Short mmCIF file of C-alpha atoms in Angstrom, two decimals:
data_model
loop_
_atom_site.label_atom_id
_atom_site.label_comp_id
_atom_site.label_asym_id
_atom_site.label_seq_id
_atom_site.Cartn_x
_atom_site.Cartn_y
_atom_site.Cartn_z
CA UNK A 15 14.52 104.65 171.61
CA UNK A 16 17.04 102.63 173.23
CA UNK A 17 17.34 99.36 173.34
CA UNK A 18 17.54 97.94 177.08
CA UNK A 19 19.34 94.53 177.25
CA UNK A 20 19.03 91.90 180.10
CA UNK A 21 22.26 89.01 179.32
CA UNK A 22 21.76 85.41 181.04
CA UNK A 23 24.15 83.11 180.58
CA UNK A 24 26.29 81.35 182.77
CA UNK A 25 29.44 82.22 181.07
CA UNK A 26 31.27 85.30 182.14
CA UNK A 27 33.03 85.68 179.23
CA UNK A 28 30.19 85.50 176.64
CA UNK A 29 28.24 87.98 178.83
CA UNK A 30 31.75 90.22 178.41
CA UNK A 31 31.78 89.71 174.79
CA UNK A 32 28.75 90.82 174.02
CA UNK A 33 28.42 94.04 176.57
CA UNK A 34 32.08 95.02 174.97
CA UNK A 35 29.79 94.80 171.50
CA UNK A 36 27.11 96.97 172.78
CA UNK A 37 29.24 99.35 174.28
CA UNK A 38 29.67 100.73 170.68
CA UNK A 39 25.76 100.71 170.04
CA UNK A 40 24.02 104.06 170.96
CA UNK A 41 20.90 102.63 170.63
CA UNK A 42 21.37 99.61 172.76
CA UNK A 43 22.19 99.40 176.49
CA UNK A 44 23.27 96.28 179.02
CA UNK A 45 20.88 97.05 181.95
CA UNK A 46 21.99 93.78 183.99
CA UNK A 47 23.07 90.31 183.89
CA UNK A 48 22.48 87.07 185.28
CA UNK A 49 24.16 83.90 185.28
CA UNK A 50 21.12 81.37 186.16
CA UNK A 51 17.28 81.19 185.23
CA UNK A 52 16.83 82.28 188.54
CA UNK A 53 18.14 85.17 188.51
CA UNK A 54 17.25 86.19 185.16
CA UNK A 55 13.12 85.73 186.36
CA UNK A 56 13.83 88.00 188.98
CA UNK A 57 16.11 90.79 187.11
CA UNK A 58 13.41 90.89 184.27
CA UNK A 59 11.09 91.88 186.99
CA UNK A 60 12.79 94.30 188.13
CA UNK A 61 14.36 95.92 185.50
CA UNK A 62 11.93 96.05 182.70
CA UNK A 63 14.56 95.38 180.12
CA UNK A 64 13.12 95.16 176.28
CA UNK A 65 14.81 92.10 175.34
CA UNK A 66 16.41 89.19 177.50
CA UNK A 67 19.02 87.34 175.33
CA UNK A 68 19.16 84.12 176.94
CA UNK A 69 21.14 80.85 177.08
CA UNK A 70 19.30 77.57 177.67
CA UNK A 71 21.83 75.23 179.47
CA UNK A 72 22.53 76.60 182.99
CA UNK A 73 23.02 75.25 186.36
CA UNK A 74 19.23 75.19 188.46
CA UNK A 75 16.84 76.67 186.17
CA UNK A 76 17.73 76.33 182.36
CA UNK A 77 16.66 79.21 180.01
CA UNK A 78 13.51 77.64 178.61
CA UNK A 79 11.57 77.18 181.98
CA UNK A 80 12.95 80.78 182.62
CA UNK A 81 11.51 82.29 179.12
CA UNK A 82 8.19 80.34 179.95
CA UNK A 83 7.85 82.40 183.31
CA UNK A 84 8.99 85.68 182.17
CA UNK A 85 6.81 85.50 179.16
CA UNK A 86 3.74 84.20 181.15
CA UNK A 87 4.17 87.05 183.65
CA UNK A 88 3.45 90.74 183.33
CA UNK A 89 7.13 91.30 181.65
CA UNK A 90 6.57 92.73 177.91
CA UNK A 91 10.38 91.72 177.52
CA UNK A 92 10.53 89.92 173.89
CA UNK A 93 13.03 86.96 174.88
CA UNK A 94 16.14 86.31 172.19
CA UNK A 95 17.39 82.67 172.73
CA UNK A 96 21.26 82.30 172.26
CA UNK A 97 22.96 78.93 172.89
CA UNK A 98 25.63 76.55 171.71
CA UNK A 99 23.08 73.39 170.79
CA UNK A 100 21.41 74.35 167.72
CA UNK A 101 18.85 71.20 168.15
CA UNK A 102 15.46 70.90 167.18
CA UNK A 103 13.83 70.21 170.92
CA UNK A 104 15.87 73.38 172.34
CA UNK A 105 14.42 75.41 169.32
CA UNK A 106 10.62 73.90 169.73
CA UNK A 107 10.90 73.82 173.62
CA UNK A 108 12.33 77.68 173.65
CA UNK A 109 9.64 78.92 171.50
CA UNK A 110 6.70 76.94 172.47
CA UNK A 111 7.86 78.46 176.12
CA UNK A 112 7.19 82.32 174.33
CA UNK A 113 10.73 83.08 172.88
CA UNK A 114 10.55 85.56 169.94
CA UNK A 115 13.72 84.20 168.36
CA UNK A 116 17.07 80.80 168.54
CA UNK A 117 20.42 81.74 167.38
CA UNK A 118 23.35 79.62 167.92
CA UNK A 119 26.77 81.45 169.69
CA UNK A 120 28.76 80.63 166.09
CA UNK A 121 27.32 83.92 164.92
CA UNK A 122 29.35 87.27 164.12
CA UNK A 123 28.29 89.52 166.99
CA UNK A 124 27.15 92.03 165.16
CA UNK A 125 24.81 89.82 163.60
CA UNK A 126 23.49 89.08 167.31
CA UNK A 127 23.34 92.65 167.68
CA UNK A 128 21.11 92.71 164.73
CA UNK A 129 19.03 89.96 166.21
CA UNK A 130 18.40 91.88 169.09
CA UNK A 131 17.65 94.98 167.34
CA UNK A 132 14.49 92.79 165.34
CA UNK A 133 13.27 91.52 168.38
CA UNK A 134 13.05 94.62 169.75
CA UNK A 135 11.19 96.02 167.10
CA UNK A 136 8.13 92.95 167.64
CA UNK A 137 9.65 90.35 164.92
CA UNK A 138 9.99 86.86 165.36
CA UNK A 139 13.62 85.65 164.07
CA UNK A 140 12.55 82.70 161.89
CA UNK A 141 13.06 82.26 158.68
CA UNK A 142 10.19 80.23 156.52
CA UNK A 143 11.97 77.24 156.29
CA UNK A 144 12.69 77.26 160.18
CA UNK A 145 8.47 78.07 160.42
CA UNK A 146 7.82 74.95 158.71
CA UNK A 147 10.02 72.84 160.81
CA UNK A 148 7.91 74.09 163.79
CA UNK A 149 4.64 73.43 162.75
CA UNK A 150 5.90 69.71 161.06
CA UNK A 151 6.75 69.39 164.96
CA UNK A 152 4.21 70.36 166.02
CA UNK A 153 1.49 68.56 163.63
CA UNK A 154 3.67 65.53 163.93
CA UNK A 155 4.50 65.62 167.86
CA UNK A 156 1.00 67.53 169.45
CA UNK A 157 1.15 67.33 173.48
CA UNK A 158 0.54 64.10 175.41
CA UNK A 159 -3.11 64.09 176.70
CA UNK A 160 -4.21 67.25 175.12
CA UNK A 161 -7.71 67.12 174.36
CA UNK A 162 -8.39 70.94 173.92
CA UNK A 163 -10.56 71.80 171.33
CA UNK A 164 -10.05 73.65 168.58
CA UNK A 165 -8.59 77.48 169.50
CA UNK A 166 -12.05 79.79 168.34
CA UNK A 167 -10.82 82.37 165.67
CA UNK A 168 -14.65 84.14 166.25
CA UNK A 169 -12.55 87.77 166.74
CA UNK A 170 -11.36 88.00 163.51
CA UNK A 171 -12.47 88.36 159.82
CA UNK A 172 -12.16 85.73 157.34
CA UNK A 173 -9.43 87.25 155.28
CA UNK A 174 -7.71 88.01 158.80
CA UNK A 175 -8.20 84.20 158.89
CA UNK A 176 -6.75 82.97 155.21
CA UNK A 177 -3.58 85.89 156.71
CA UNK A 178 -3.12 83.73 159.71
CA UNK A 179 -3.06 80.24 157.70
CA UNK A 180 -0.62 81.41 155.35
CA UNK A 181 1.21 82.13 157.98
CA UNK A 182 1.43 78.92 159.80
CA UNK A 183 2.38 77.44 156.52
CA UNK A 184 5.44 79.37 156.57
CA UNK A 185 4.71 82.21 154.43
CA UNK A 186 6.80 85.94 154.22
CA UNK A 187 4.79 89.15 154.26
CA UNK A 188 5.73 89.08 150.18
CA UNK A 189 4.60 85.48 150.07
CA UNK A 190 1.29 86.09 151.39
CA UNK A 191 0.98 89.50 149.12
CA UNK A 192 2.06 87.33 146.20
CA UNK A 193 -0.84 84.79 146.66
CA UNK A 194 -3.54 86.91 147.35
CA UNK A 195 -3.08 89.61 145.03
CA UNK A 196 -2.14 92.34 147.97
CA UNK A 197 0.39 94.45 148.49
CA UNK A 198 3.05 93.86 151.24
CA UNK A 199 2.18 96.99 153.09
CA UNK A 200 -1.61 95.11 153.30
CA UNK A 201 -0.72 92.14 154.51
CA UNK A 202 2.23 93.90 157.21
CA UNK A 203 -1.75 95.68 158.15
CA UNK A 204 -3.74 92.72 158.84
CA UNK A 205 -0.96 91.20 160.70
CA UNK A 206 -0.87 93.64 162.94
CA UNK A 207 -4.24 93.80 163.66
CA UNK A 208 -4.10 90.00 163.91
CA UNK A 209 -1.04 89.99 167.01
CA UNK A 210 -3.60 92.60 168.32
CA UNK A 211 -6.40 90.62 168.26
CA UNK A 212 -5.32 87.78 169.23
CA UNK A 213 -2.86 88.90 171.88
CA UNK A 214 -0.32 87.12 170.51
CA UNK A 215 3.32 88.47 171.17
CA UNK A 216 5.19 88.27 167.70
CA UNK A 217 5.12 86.02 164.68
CA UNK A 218 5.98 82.55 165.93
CA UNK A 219 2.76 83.21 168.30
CA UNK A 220 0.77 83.46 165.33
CA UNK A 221 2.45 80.09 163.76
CA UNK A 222 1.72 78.42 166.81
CA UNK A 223 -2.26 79.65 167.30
CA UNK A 224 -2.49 78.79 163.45
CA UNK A 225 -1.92 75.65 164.15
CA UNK A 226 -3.77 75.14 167.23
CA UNK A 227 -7.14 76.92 165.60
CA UNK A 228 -6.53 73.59 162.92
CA UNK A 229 -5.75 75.97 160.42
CA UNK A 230 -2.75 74.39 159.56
CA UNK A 231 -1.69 70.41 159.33
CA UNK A 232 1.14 68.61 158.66
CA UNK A 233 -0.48 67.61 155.14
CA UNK A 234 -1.20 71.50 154.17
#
């Protein structure tokens, strides 16, 4: 199945760099660009594209308010973050706002390319070390006058449960298999029945309702 790509970013010639790239990918197609937040809100709407790579810094609109619309909305575009700042409050911001994956514009295209082609397929582009950051953010930094309680984990099973805390510490699929005696092809199982049910759109979702449920703390 093809790949269809939506580019934002407000520089012509990355946008030309990287639709020379695909150009050579049969399984990947440039169905439209934009240049602003704006624009890329309404494009995703209208062109049902499977992944949106998109900058952050842009005149009006900058890419994170624009992933939190298009990922609130009826849009089942998984949204690939691509910028020049590789700083901790774009990378927080962009995810908390629903993006399945941060790279930085230093990276071979073909690696982007590759990017894509995991977000396409429903995988969050984090690596463990990156998924500890977040939640050490996240533990550390929780949101100004949030009193929510606790988010209720009631739908799932309790080893769907210990799943979901090992990954919100950080954990790989072969992590998790390693500590509780599973194999990988288990635990790849119960996490997708957990992004089932609990609606959550890839793995950084599940790091992020892991540690709202209080499954996960800065200490553990």
């Amino acid at each position: 199945m093809t790949v269809r790509i939506l580019l934002v970013d407000d520089q012509p010639l990355v946008r030309a760099a990287l639709s020379m790239v695909v150009k050579d990918a049969p399984d990947l197609e440039i169905v439209g660009e934009a240049g602003t937040g704006d624009e890329a809100v309404r494009l995703a709407a209208e062109l049902a594209p499977s992944v949106i790579v998109m900058d952050i810094r842009m005149p009006g609109m900058d890419g994170i308010e624009a992933t939190r619309l298009i990922t609130s909305g009826p849009s089942s575009a998984h949204v690939l973050v691509l910028t020049t700042f590789d700083d901790d409050e774009y990378v927080y911001g962009a995810l908390r706002a629903g993006a399945s994956g941060f790279l930085v514009k230093d990276m071979g295209l073909e690696e982007i390319l590759a990017a894509v082609r995991v977000v396409a397929a429903g995988e969050a582009l984090l690596a463990p070390r990156v998924t500890r950051r977040l939640i050490a953010d996240l533990t550390a930094r929780p949101t100004p006058g949030s009193s929510r309680p606790p988010l209720a984990l009631t739908a799932i099973t309790e080893r769907e449960q210990e799943v979901l805390t090992l990954i919100g510490r950080g954990l790989s699929n072969t992590e998790i298999a390693e500590h509780l005696y599973l194999s990988v092809t288990t635990i790849k199982t119960y996490v997708t029945r957990l992004l089932s049910k609990l609606n959550a759109r890839d793995r950084v979702h599940l790091v992020i309702l892991a540690y709202e449920a209080g499954l996960v703390t800065a200490s553990r």
